[in-house]
CSV table of C-alpha atoms in Angstrom, one decimal:
chain,number,residue,atom,x,y,z
L,1,MET,CA,17.8,-2.9,-36.3
L,2,SER,CA,15.3,-4.2,-33.8
L,3,LEU,CA,16.3,-5.6,-30.4
L,4,ASP,CA,15.7,-9.3,-29.9
L,5,LEU,CA,13.4,-9.3,-26.9
L,6,PRO,CA,10.7,-11.8,-25.8
L,7,SER,CA,7.1,-10.8,-26.7
L,8,SER,CA,5.5,-12.3,-23.6
L,9,GLY,CA,5.5,-10.5,-20.3
L,10,CYS,CA,3.2,-8.8,-17.8
L,11,ARG,CA,1.6,-6.1,-20.0
L,12,SER,CA,-1.6,-8.2,-20.3
L,13,THR,CA,-1.5,-9.3,-16.6
L,14,PRO,CA,-4.7,-8.2,-14.8
L,15,VAL,CA,-3.8,-5.2,-12.6
L,16,LEU,CA,-4.9,-5.3,-8.9
L,17,LYS,CA,-6.2,-1.7,-8.4
L,18,GLU,CA,-6.4,-0.6,-4.8
L,19,ARG,CA,-7.8,2.7,-3.4
L,20,GLY,CA,-7.3,2.8,0.4
L,21,GLN,CA,-5.0,4.2,3.0
L,22,ARG,CA,-1.6,5.1,1.4
L,23,GLU,CA,1.9,5.6,2.6
L,24,VAL,CA,3.3,8.6,0.8
L,25,PHE,CA,6.2,11.1,1.0
L,26,CYS,CA,6.1,14.8,0.3
L,27,GLY,CA,6.4,16.0,-3.3
L,28,LEU,CA,8.6,18.9,-2.2
L,29,THR,CA,11.5,16.5,-2.1
L,30,GLY,CA,11.9,16.8,-5.9
L,31,ILE,CA,13.3,20.3,-5.3
L,32,ILE,CA,16.4,18.7,-3.8
L,33,TRP,CA,17.5,17.3,-7.1
L,34,LEU,CA,15.9,19.9,-9.4
L,35,HIS,CA,17.7,22.9,-7.8
L,36,ARG,CA,21.0,21.2,-8.3
L,37,LYS,CA,20.2,20.6,-12.0
L,38,MET,CA,18.8,24.1,-12.9
L,39,GLN,CA,21.6,26.5,-12.2
L,40,ASP,CA,19.7,29.8,-12.6
L,41,ALA,CA,16.4,28.7,-11.0
L,42,PHE,CA,15.0,29.3,-7.5
L,43,PHE,CA,12.3,27.3,-5.9
L,44,LEU,CA,10.2,29.2,-3.4
L,45,VAL,CA,7.9,27.0,-1.4
L,46,VAL,CA,4.8,28.7,-0.1
L,47,GLY,CA,4.3,26.7,3.1
L,48,SER,CA,4.9,26.2,6.7
L,49,ARG,CA,8.0,25.9,8.9
L,50,THR,CA,7.6,22.1,8.6
L,51,CYS,CA,8.1,22.5,4.8
L,52,ALA,CA,11.3,24.6,5.5
L,53,HIS,CA,12.7,22.0,8.0
L,54,LEU,CA,12.0,19.2,5.6
L,55,LEU,CA,13.9,20.8,2.7
L,56,GLN,CA,16.8,21.9,4.8
L,57,ALA,CA,17.1,18.4,6.3
L,58,ALA,CA,16.7,16.5,3.1
L,59,ALA,CA,19.1,18.7,1.2
L,60,GLY,CA,21.7,18.6,3.9
L,61,VAL,CA,22.5,22.3,3.6
L,62,MET,CA,22.1,25.3,5.9
L,63,ILE,CA,20.0,28.2,4.8
L,64,PHE,CA,22.8,30.7,5.3
L,65,ALA,CA,24.6,28.9,2.5
L,66,GLU,CA,22.0,30.5,0.2
L,67,PRO,CA,20.9,27.4,-1.8
L,68,ARG,CA,18.6,27.9,-4.7
L,69,PHE,CA,15.5,27.2,-2.7
L,70,GLY,CA,13.6,28.7,0.2
L,71,THR,CA,10.3,28.9,2.0
L,72,ALA,CA,7.9,31.8,2.2
L,73,ILE,CA,6.4,30.9,5.6
L,74,LEU,CA,2.7,31.1,6.0
L,75,GLU,CA,2.1,32.4,9.5
L,76,GLU,CA,-1.0,32.0,11.7
L,77,LYS,CA,-2.4,35.3,10.5
L,78,ASP,CA,-2.1,34.1,6.9
L,79,LEU,CA,-3.9,30.8,7.7
L,80,ALA,CA,-6.6,32.7,9.5
L,81,GLY,CA,-7.2,35.1,6.6
L,82,LEU,CA,-6.1,38.1,8.7
L,83,ALA,CA,-3.4,39.1,6.3
L,84,ASP,CA,-3.2,39.5,2.5
L,85,ALA,CA,-1.0,36.5,1.6
L,86,ASN,CA,-0.7,37.7,-2.0
L,87,ALA,CA,0.7,41.1,-1.0
L,88,GLU,CA,3.2,39.4,1.3
L,89,LEU,CA,4.2,37.0,-1.4
L,90,ASP,CA,4.8,39.8,-3.9
L,91,ARG,CA,6.9,41.6,-1.3
L,92,GLU,CA,9.0,38.6,-0.5
L,93,VAL,CA,9.6,37.8,-4.2
L,94,GLY,CA,10.7,41.4,-4.8
L,95,ARG,CA,13.2,41.1,-2.0
L,96,LEU,CA,14.5,37.8,-3.2
L,97,LEU,CA,15.0,38.9,-6.8
L,98,ALA,CA,16.7,42.1,-5.7
L,99,ARG,CA,19.1,40.2,-3.5
L,100,ARG,CA,19.7,37.4,-6.1
L,101,PRO,CA,20.0,39.0,-9.6
L,102,ASP,CA,21.3,35.6,-10.9
L,103,ILE,CA,17.8,34.1,-10.8
L,104,ARG,CA,16.2,33.7,-14.2
L,105,GLN,CA,13.6,31.1,-13.4
L,106,LEU,CA,11.4,31.3,-10.2
L,107,PHE,CA,9.1,28.5,-9.2
L,108,LEU,CA,6.3,29.2,-6.8
L,109,VAL,CA,5.8,25.8,-5.2
L,110,GLY,CA,2.5,25.0,-3.5
L,111,SER,CA,2.3,22.9,-0.3
L,112,CYS,CA,-0.3,21.4,1.9
L,113,PRO,CA,-0.9,24.6,3.9
L,114,SER,CA,-1.1,26.9,0.8
L,115,GLU,CA,-3.6,24.5,-0.8
L,116,VAL,CA,-5.7,24.2,2.3
L,117,ILE,CA,-6.2,28.0,2.4
L,118,LYS,CA,-6.8,28.0,-1.4
L,119,LEU,CA,-3.9,30.4,-2.2
L,120,ASP,CA,-4.0,30.8,-6.0
L,121,LEU,CA,-0.4,30.5,-7.0
L,122,ALA,CA,-1.2,30.3,-10.7
L,123,ARG,CA,-2.6,33.8,-10.6
L,124,ALA,CA,0.3,34.9,-8.4
L,125,ALA,CA,2.8,33.6,-11.0
L,126,GLU,CA,0.9,35.4,-13.8
L,127,ARG,CA,0.9,38.6,-11.7
L,128,LEU,CA,4.6,38.3,-10.9
L,129,ASN,CA,5.5,37.5,-14.5
L,130,GLY,CA,4.0,40.9,-15.4
L,131,GLN,CA,6.2,42.6,-12.8
L,132,HIS,CA,9.5,40.8,-13.4
L,133,ALA,CA,9.6,39.7,-17.1
L,134,PRO,CA,11.6,39.4,-19.2
L,135,HIS,CA,14.5,39.2,-16.7
L,136,VAL,CA,12.7,36.4,-14.7
L,137,ARG,CA,10.2,33.8,-15.8
L,138,VAL,CA,7.8,32.8,-13.0
L,139,TYR,CA,6.2,29.4,-12.9
L,140,ASN,CA,4.0,27.6,-10.4
L,141,TYR,CA,3.3,24.0,-9.5
L,142,SER,CA,2.1,21.9,-6.6
L,143,GLY,CA,4.5,20.0,-4.4
L,144,SER,CA,1.8,19.1,-1.9
L,145,GLY,CA,1.8,15.6,-0.5
L,146,ILE,CA,-2.0,15.5,0.1
L,147,GLU,CA,-2.8,13.6,-3.1
L,148,THR,CA,0.6,12.9,-4.8
L,149,THR,CA,3.7,10.8,-4.4
L,150,PHE,CA,7.1,12.4,-3.9
L,151,THR,CA,8.4,12.0,-7.4
L,152,GLN,CA,5.4,13.8,-8.9
L,153,GLY,CA,7.0,17.0,-7.8
L,154,GLU,CA,9.4,16.8,-10.7
L,155,ASP,CA,6.6,15.9,-13.1
L,156,ALA,CA,4.5,18.9,-12.0
L,157,CYS,CA,7.6,21.2,-12.4
L,158,LEU,CA,8.4,20.1,-15.9
L,159,GLU,CA,4.7,20.0,-16.9
L,160,ALA,CA,4.5,23.7,-15.9
L,161,MET,CA,7.4,24.5,-18.1
L,162,VAL,CA,6.2,22.8,-21.3
L,163,PRO,CA,3.5,25.3,-22.4
L,164,THR,CA,6.1,28.2,-22.2
L,165,LEU,CA,8.7,26.5,-24.4
L,166,THR,CA,9.3,28.1,-27.8
L,167,THR,CA,7.8,26.4,-30.9
L,168,SER,CA,10.4,24.7,-33.0
L,169,THR,CA,10.3,23.1,-36.5
L,170,ALA,CA,13.7,21.4,-36.2
L,171,ARG,CA,14.0,17.7,-35.9
L,172,GLU,CA,15.5,17.2,-32.5
L,173,LEU,CA,15.8,14.6,-29.8
L,174,LEU,CA,14.6,15.8,-26.4
L,175,ILE,CA,15.7,13.8,-23.3
L,176,VAL,CA,13.2,14.4,-20.5
L,177,GLY,CA,13.9,13.9,-16.8
L,178,ALA,CA,16.5,15.2,-14.4
L,179,MET,CA,19.7,13.2,-14.0
L,180,PRO,CA,22.9,13.9,-12.1
L,181,ASP,CA,25.4,15.8,-14.3
L,182,VAL,CA,27.8,12.8,-14.5
L,183,VAL,CA,25.0,10.5,-15.8
L,184,GLU,CA,23.7,13.1,-18.2
L,185,ASP,CA,27.3,13.5,-19.6
L,186,GLN,CA,27.5,9.7,-20.2
L,187,CYS,CA,24.1,9.7,-21.9
L,188,LEU,CA,25.1,12.6,-24.2
L,189,ALA,CA,28.5,11.0,-25.0
L,190,LEU,CA,26.9,7.7,-26.1
L,191,LEU,CA,24.4,9.5,-28.4
L,192,ALA,CA,27.1,11.8,-29.8
L,193,ALA,CA,29.3,8.8,-30.6
L,194,MET,CA,26.4,7.4,-32.7
L,195,GLY,CA,26.1,10.7,-34.5
L,196,ILE,CA,22.7,11.6,-33.0
L,197,GLY,CA,22.1,15.3,-32.6
L,198,PRO,CA,21.2,17.9,-31.8
L,199,VAL,CA,20.1,16.6,-28.4
L,200,ARG,CA,18.2,18.9,-26.0
L,201,MET,CA,17.5,18.3,-22.3
L,202,LEU,CA,14.5,19.1,-20.1
L,203,PRO,CA,15.2,20.4,-17.5
L,204,ALA,CA,18.0,22.4,-18.9
L,205,HIS,CA,20.9,23.8,-16.9
L,206,ARG,CA,19.9,27.4,-17.6
L,207,ALA,CA,16.9,29.3,-19.0
L,208,GLY,CA,18.8,30.1,-22.2
L,209,GLU,CA,19.3,26.4,-22.9
L,210,LEU,CA,15.6,25.5,-22.7
L,211,PRO,CA,14.5,23.5,-25.8
L,212,GLY,CA,12.0,24.4,-28.4
L,213,VAL,CA,9.3,21.8,-29.1
L,214,GLY,CA,7.0,21.0,-32.0
L,215,PRO,CA,5.9,18.3,-34.4
L,216,GLN,CA,9.4,17.4,-35.4
L,217,THR,CA,10.5,16.9,-31.8
L,218,VAL,CA,10.9,13.3,-30.6
L,219,PHE,CA,11.4,12.7,-26.9
L,220,ALA,CA,12.6,9.9,-24.7
L,221,LEU,CA,11.9,9.7,-21.0
L,222,VAL,CA,14.6,8.8,-18.5
L,223,GLN,CA,12.2,8.8,-15.5
L,224,PRO,CA,9.0,6.7,-15.4
L,225,PHE,CA,7.1,9.1,-13.2
L,226,LEU,CA,6.7,11.9,-15.8
L,227,GLY,CA,3.2,11.1,-16.9
L,228,GLU,CA,1.8,14.6,-17.0
L,229,THR,CA,4.9,16.0,-18.7
L,230,HIS,CA,4.6,13.2,-21.3
L,231,ALA,CA,1.0,14.4,-22.0
L,232,ALA,CA,2.0,18.0,-22.1
L,233,LEU,CA,4.7,17.4,-24.7
L,234,GLN,CA,2.3,15.4,-26.8
L,235,ARG,CA,-0.2,18.3,-26.7
L,236,ARG,CA,2.6,20.4,-28.2
L,237,GLY,CA,3.0,18.0,-31.0
L,238,ALA,CA,6.1,16.1,-29.9
L,239,ARG,CA,6.3,12.4,-30.3
L,240,HIS,CA,7.3,9.9,-27.6
L,241,LEU,CA,9.8,7.1,-28.2
L,242,PRO,CA,8.5,4.2,-26.1
L,243,ALA,CA,11.3,2.1,-24.7
L,244,PRO,CA,12.4,0.2,-21.5
L,245,PHE,CA,14.0,2.6,-19.1
L,246,PRO,CA,17.8,2.8,-19.0
L,247,PHE,CA,18.3,0.8,-15.7
L,248,GLY,CA,20.9,-1.9,-16.1
L,249,GLU,CA,22.7,-3.2,-19.2
L,250,GLU,CA,19.6,-4.5,-20.9
L,251,GLY,CA,17.4,-1.5,-20.2
L,252,THR,CA,20.1,0.9,-21.3
L,253,THR,CA,20.7,-0.9,-24.5
L,254,ALA,CA,17.0,-1.1,-25.4
L,255,TRP,CA,16.6,2.6,-24.6
L,256,LEU,CA,19.5,3.6,-26.8
L,257,ARG,CA,18.5,1.3,-29.6
L,258,ALA,CA,15.0,2.8,-29.7
L,259,ILE,CA,16.6,6.2,-30.3
L,260,ALA,CA,19.2,4.7,-32.7
L,261,ASP,CA,16.4,3.1,-34.8
L,262,GLU,CA,14.6,6.4,-34.9
L,263,PHE,CA,17.6,8.3,-36.2
L,264,GLY,CA,18.9,5.6,-38.6
L,265,VAL,CA,22.1,4.6,-36.8
L,266,PRO,CA,23.7,1.6,-38.6
L,267,ALA,CA,23.8,-1.6,-36.5
L,268,HIS,CA,27.6,-1.8,-36.7
L,269,LEU,CA,28.0,1.7,-35.4
L,270,PHE,CA,25.6,1.0,-32.5
L,271,ASP,CA,27.4,-2.1,-31.6
L,272,ALA,CA,30.8,-0.4,-31.8
L,273,VAL,CA,29.7,2.4,-29.5
L,274,THR,CA,27.9,0.2,-26.9
L,275,ALA,CA,30.1,-2.9,-26.8
L,276,ALA,CA,32.6,-1.8,-24.2
L,277,PRO,CA,30.2,-0.1,-21.8
L,278,ARG,CA,27.8,-3.1,-22.1
L,279,ALA,CA,30.6,-5.5,-21.1
L,280,ARG,CA,31.5,-3.3,-18.1
L,281,ALA,CA,27.9,-3.1,-17.0
L,282,GLN,CA,27.4,-6.9,-17.3
L,283,LYS,CA,30.5,-7.5,-15.3
L,284,ALA,CA,29.6,-5.0,-12.6
L,285,VAL,CA,26.0,-6.4,-12.3
L,286,ALA,CA,27.3,-10.0,-12.1
L,287,ALA,CA,29.5,-9.1,-9.2
L,288,GLN,CA,26.4,-8.0,-7.2
L,289,ALA,CA,23.9,-10.5,-8.6
L,290,ALA,CA,25.5,-13.4,-6.8
L,291,GLU,CA,23.9,-12.1,-3.6
L,292,LEU,CA,20.5,-11.5,-5.3
L,293,ARG,CA,20.1,-14.6,-7.5
L,294,GLY,CA,17.3,-16.9,-6.3
L,295,LYS,CA,16.0,-14.3,-3.8
L,296,SER,CA,12.5,-12.9,-3.8
L,297,VAL,CA,11.5,-9.2,-3.8
L,298,PHE,CA,8.3,-7.4,-3.0
L,299,PHE,CA,7.7,-3.8,-4.1
L,300,PHE,CA,5.4,-1.4,-2.2
L,301,PRO,CA,4.2,1.5,-4.4
L,302,ASP,CA,6.3,4.6,-3.8
L,303,SER,CA,8.4,6.2,-6.5
L,304,GLN,CA,6.9,4.9,-9.8
L,305,LEU,CA,10.3,3.3,-10.5
L,306,GLU,CA,9.0,-0.1,-9.4
L,307,ILE,CA,8.2,-1.7,-12.7
L,308,PRO,CA,11.5,-1.0,-14.5
L,309,LEU,CA,13.4,-1.8,-11.4
L,310,ALA,CA,11.6,-5.1,-11.1
L,311,ARG,CA,12.4,-5.9,-14.7
L,312,PHE,CA,16.1,-5.2,-13.9
L,313,LEU,CA,16.2,-7.4,-10.8
L,314,VAL,CA,14.4,-10.3,-12.4
L,315,ARG,CA,16.1,-10.4,-15.8
L,316,GLU,CA,19.6,-9.2,-14.9
L,317,CYS,CA,20.0,-10.2,-11.3
L,318,GLY,CA,18.0,-13.5,-11.2
L,319,MET,CA,15.5,-12.4,-8.5
L,320,THR,CA,11.9,-13.5,-8.3
L,321,ALA,CA,9.3,-10.7,-8.0
L,322,ILE,CA,6.3,-11.5,-5.8
L,323,GLU,CA,4.4,-8.3,-6.1
L,324,VAL,CA,5.2,-5.1,-8.0
L,325,GLY,CA,3.2,-2.2,-6.6
L,326,THR,CA,3.3,1.2,-8.2
L,327,PRO,CA,1.3,4.4,-7.4
L,328,TYR,CA,0.2,4.9,-11.0
L,329,LEU,CA,0.6,2.5,-13.9
L,330,HIS,CA,1.0,4.4,-17.2
L,331,ASP,CA,0.9,1.8,-20.0
L,332,ALA,CA,2.3,4.1,-22.6
L,333,ILE,CA,5.3,4.8,-20.4
L,334,VAL,CA,6.1,1.6,-18.6
L,335,GLY,CA,4.5,-0.8,-21.1
L,336,PRO,CA,7.9,-1.8,-22.7
L,337,ASP,CA,9.2,-2.7,-19.3
L,338,LEU,CA,6.1,-4.7,-18.6
L,339,ASP,CA,6.7,-6.6,-21.9
L,340,LEU,CA,10.1,-7.7,-20.5
L,341,LEU,CA,9.0,-8.6,-17.0
L,342,PRO,CA,8.3,-12.3,-16.9
L,343,ALA,CA,4.7,-13.3,-16.0
L,344,GLY,CA,4.2,-14.3,-12.4
L,345,PRO,CA,4.2,-11.4,-10.0
L,346,VAL,CA,1.1,-9.5,-8.9
L,347,ILE,CA,1.0,-6.1,-10.6
L,348,SER,CA,-0.8,-3.6,-8.3
L,349,GLU,CA,-1.7,0.0,-8.8
L,350,GLY,CA,-2.5,2.4,-6.0
L,351,GLN,CA,-2.5,1.2,-2.4
L,352,ASP,CA,-4.5,-0.1,0.5
L,353,VAL,CA,-1.6,-0.4,2.8
L,354,ASP,CA,-3.1,-2.8,5.4
L,355,LYS,CA,-4.1,-5.3,2.7
L,356,GLN,CA,-0.7,-5.0,1.0
L,357,LEU,CA,1.1,-5.5,4.4
L,358,ASP,CA,-0.9,-8.7,4.9
L,359,ARG,CA,0.2,-9.9,1.5
L,360,GLN,CA,3.8,-9.0,2.2
L,361,ARG,CA,3.8,-10.8,5.5
L,362,ALA,CA,2.2,-13.9,4.0
L,363,ALA,CA,4.8,-14.0,1.1
L,364,ALA,CA,7.8,-13.4,3.5
L,365,PRO,CA,10.0,-12.0,0.7
L,366,ASP,CA,13.8,-11.9,1.0
L,367,LEU,CA,13.8,-8.2,0.2
L,368,THR,CA,11.1,-5.6,0.6
L,369,VAL,CA,11.4,-2.3,-1.3
L,370,CYS,CA,9.3,0.4,0.5
L,371,GLY,CA,9.0,3.9,1.8
L,372,LEU,CA,10.6,5.2,4.9
L,373,GLY,CA,7.4,5.0,6.9
L,374,LEU,CA,7.2,1.2,6.4
L,375,ALA,CA,10.9,0.2,6.5
L,376,ASN,CA,11.6,0.4,10.2
L,377,PRO,CA,8.4,-1.4,11.3
L,378,LEU,CA,9.1,-4.2,8.8
L,379,GLU,CA,12.8,-4.4,9.9
L,380,ALA,CA,11.5,-4.8,13.5
L,381,GLN,CA,9.4,-7.7,12.3
L,382,GLY,CA,12.5,-9.4,10.8
L,383,PHE,CA,12.2,-8.4,7.2
L,384,THR,CA,15.0,-7.0,5.1
L,385,THR,CA,14.1,-3.7,3.5
L,386,LYS,CA,15.4,-1.2,0.9
L,387,TRP,CA,14.4,2.4,1.1
L,388,ALA,CA,12.7,3.3,-2.2
L,389,ILE,CA,13.7,7.0,-1.9
L,390,GLU,CA,17.4,6.1,-2.1
L,391,LEU,CA,16.8,4.8,-5.6
L,392,VAL,CA,15.8,8.3,-6.7
L,393,PHE,CA,18.6,10.2,-5.0
L,394,THR,CA,21.4,7.9,-6.2
L,395,PRO,CA,22.8,7.9,-9.7
L,396,VAL,CA,21.4,4.6,-11.2
L,397,HIS,CA,20.9,5.2,-14.9
L,398,PHE,CA,22.9,3.9,-17.9
L,399,TYR,CA,25.8,1.5,-18.2
L,400,GLU,CA,28.3,2.9,-15.7
L,401,GLN,CA,25.9,2.9,-12.9
L,402,ALA,CA,24.4,-0.6,-13.5
L,403,GLY,CA,26.6,-2.2,-10.9
L,404,ASP,CA,25.8,0.5,-8.3
L,405,LEU,CA,22.1,-0.1,-8.9
L,406,ALA,CA,22.4,-3.8,-8.3
L,407,GLY,CA,24.5,-3.0,-5.2
L,408,LEU,CA,21.7,-0.9,-3.7
L,409,PHE,CA,19.7,-4.1,-3.5
L,410,SER,CA,22.4,-6.5,-2.6
L,411,ARG,CA,23.8,-4.5,0.4
L,412,PRO,CA,20.7,-5.0,2.7
L,413,LEU,CA,21.0,-8.7,2.1
L,414,ARG,CA,24.7,-8.7,2.8
L,415,ARG,CA,24.1,-6.7,6.0
L,416,LYS,CA,21.5,-9.1,7.2
L,417,ALA,CA,23.8,-12.1,6.6
L,418,ALA,CA,26.6,-10.3,8.4
L,419,LEU,CA,24.3,-9.6,11.4
L,420,ARG,CA,23.3,-13.3,11.5
L,421,GLN,CA,26.9,-14.3,11.6
L,422,GLU,CA,27.7,-11.9,14.4
L,423,ALA,CA,24.7,-13.3,16.3
L,424,ILE,CA,25.9,-16.9,15.9
L,425,ALA,CA,29.5,-15.9,17.0
């Protein structure tokens, strides 16, 4: 039951690799969606007051509401080496766990300041595990924005969990990547209707629901920025199911069909389960695509979603991609999307922002997808932009969100057209 998809695409297109000045956003932002998914976890950032302000502003909550994240502030005496930061960290963790007995997973999250002073959070996590196990499992990962993009925070978090997962000999499907609960429920309902199970999730809602992993585990990614997690699972013996990512009707169908083929789902059952949601997705996308068809789009590297999103915009919305830039290009992960992306656009990896800005201005695209730091200056120059970060915070996966995904790109163009009309009037 293979999907009838064209064999030509951009996988063999020479990649423009750039290593220069980059525009990046902090990896701590991944905590915003991870803490909502993992109901008994707490994310403790070891960082500065700037880290604390970023998280509070990005999450839109006040600290007195006691969300499942916080910041252990590194004061000047810590940065100057005048205090024992490890002893202070142990004391703060003890206070936190005494006040919040519901915590079962604690993540020590490194930041730019903690990495600058070489605070060894891996050793701290090992020490704290000895003190608080088995009631609490302590992990550590880096959310620093010094050398990473903002979506790599989730990748680092899940990678840290993989070595601690129990060993399993059961043949199971593992879905990897955080999604909003409503989207996860849709995914699981489609798989259940095909008779596929058991299905496990990483991250899980609670520590007791964490999956086992082993040679009989097959896993499918729902986020294209999970390169290190992908490698960690393979080291545990799990096998990856390569597929286009479930953005739009075509991507969702191809993703589901890769799983259905693996688990022997009959073609008639697959069609019966997917026919109605496919039709709804096609109708919803078509309603938004009228604004997008024939327009050009330029992607700056930001979230690592760029390649599958370009495939969606070109094939389902009728746009033309001029350049598709991505921070990292992992062929084993985004290769199936590259196969579907028609040849033509520049495919770039990494960034030299000044050179890329020159190419963007020369191309004068109808829509530019970029980070927050570039959007306002480009808007001031007359370009229409889309914030890349919004594509991560908004539910965009699977059939029922396909129209919303297209709408995220059509709205800036409609806004620009409305402003022109007001100017004329």
